[in-house]
């Protein structure tokens, strides 16, 4: 049975949520599920903004048919060709054979790559600044390449003051009836997932996000409609401000994040002692994670949040502990930059982890790595404890 929500008198939310999928993109755990948002504009012409994932296919088509209430579907605007939004394209074309597609040139070529369809003669290819009148509404198309795929565009509806923002401003998390930001407590219940979504999926593309933010700043936006998560109508600036920080790689919080790998607990002990010293020095809200235990996506999100990072790892196979290696590789891939960093390593006969961590960090931009890493030779000594005390004092001087 259909389950839609009205956004305005002529704009319907017709998406749905999936609570069964374990990993988004078969990569990121989503214990809170995810929503696939789709919108239907009922103007003199009818316009569908994106389809949805096949997981909610049945509901999506019931919603669409209910929304159309017997009317024809005139346009399908395709903002993004990732299959969580376009996999139902073929079935949509089968059910509404006269619908006209609206998309970027790059998206048109991707349609042919994903589907055995030739849709050129039924596609309106749009470029930056192009407009489409649907009756009372005029849609403006703005290109948003590499946020986070090359074909992405966003649409601004002038009359509705609505920005359909594709994946931008989206978040993990299933919707539970409440659709709008003023119906939920976003900061408390959603921000962690919004940060994790941004950092891991869009994080690499800060420069491209900045371009979109500059375009959006020129618009009068009353409704912000992303492809995942809630619709913003009360305080979109809450997330826009976060995007400003995340896309410029500016830490959100002046805070310490300790990330350690440990085999038998000795490196963990050094991390714990450092955390204690930091607390004694007056640092609040210290976070610690075992990189072998936590999901990489959570660690990346925390790295986007915190200003001061400590990496502690044992040497492994004459190199870096593989879990720490994976984390640092992901940090580089996601363009992490502009952090203050301290290193702790451990090695019973040849500690080289700090050297390798420093080399990884040197490949990232604006990483201020503190000199003289604390180096253990199996377990912590009183001399090394003094070094951790000094490190804690140095961090506290910047944070307290
Ligand atoms: Fe929600 Fe990039 O797809």
XYZ file of C-alpha atoms in Angstrom, residues 262-270:
9
model
C 47.193 -3.558 19.393
C 48.063 -7.264 19.327
C 48.422 -8.143 23.009
C 47.367 -4.926 24.710
C 50.719 -3.178 25.162
C 50.117 -0.505 22.507
C 46.573 -0.126 23.840
C 48.048 0.430 27.292
C 50.190 3.298 25.957
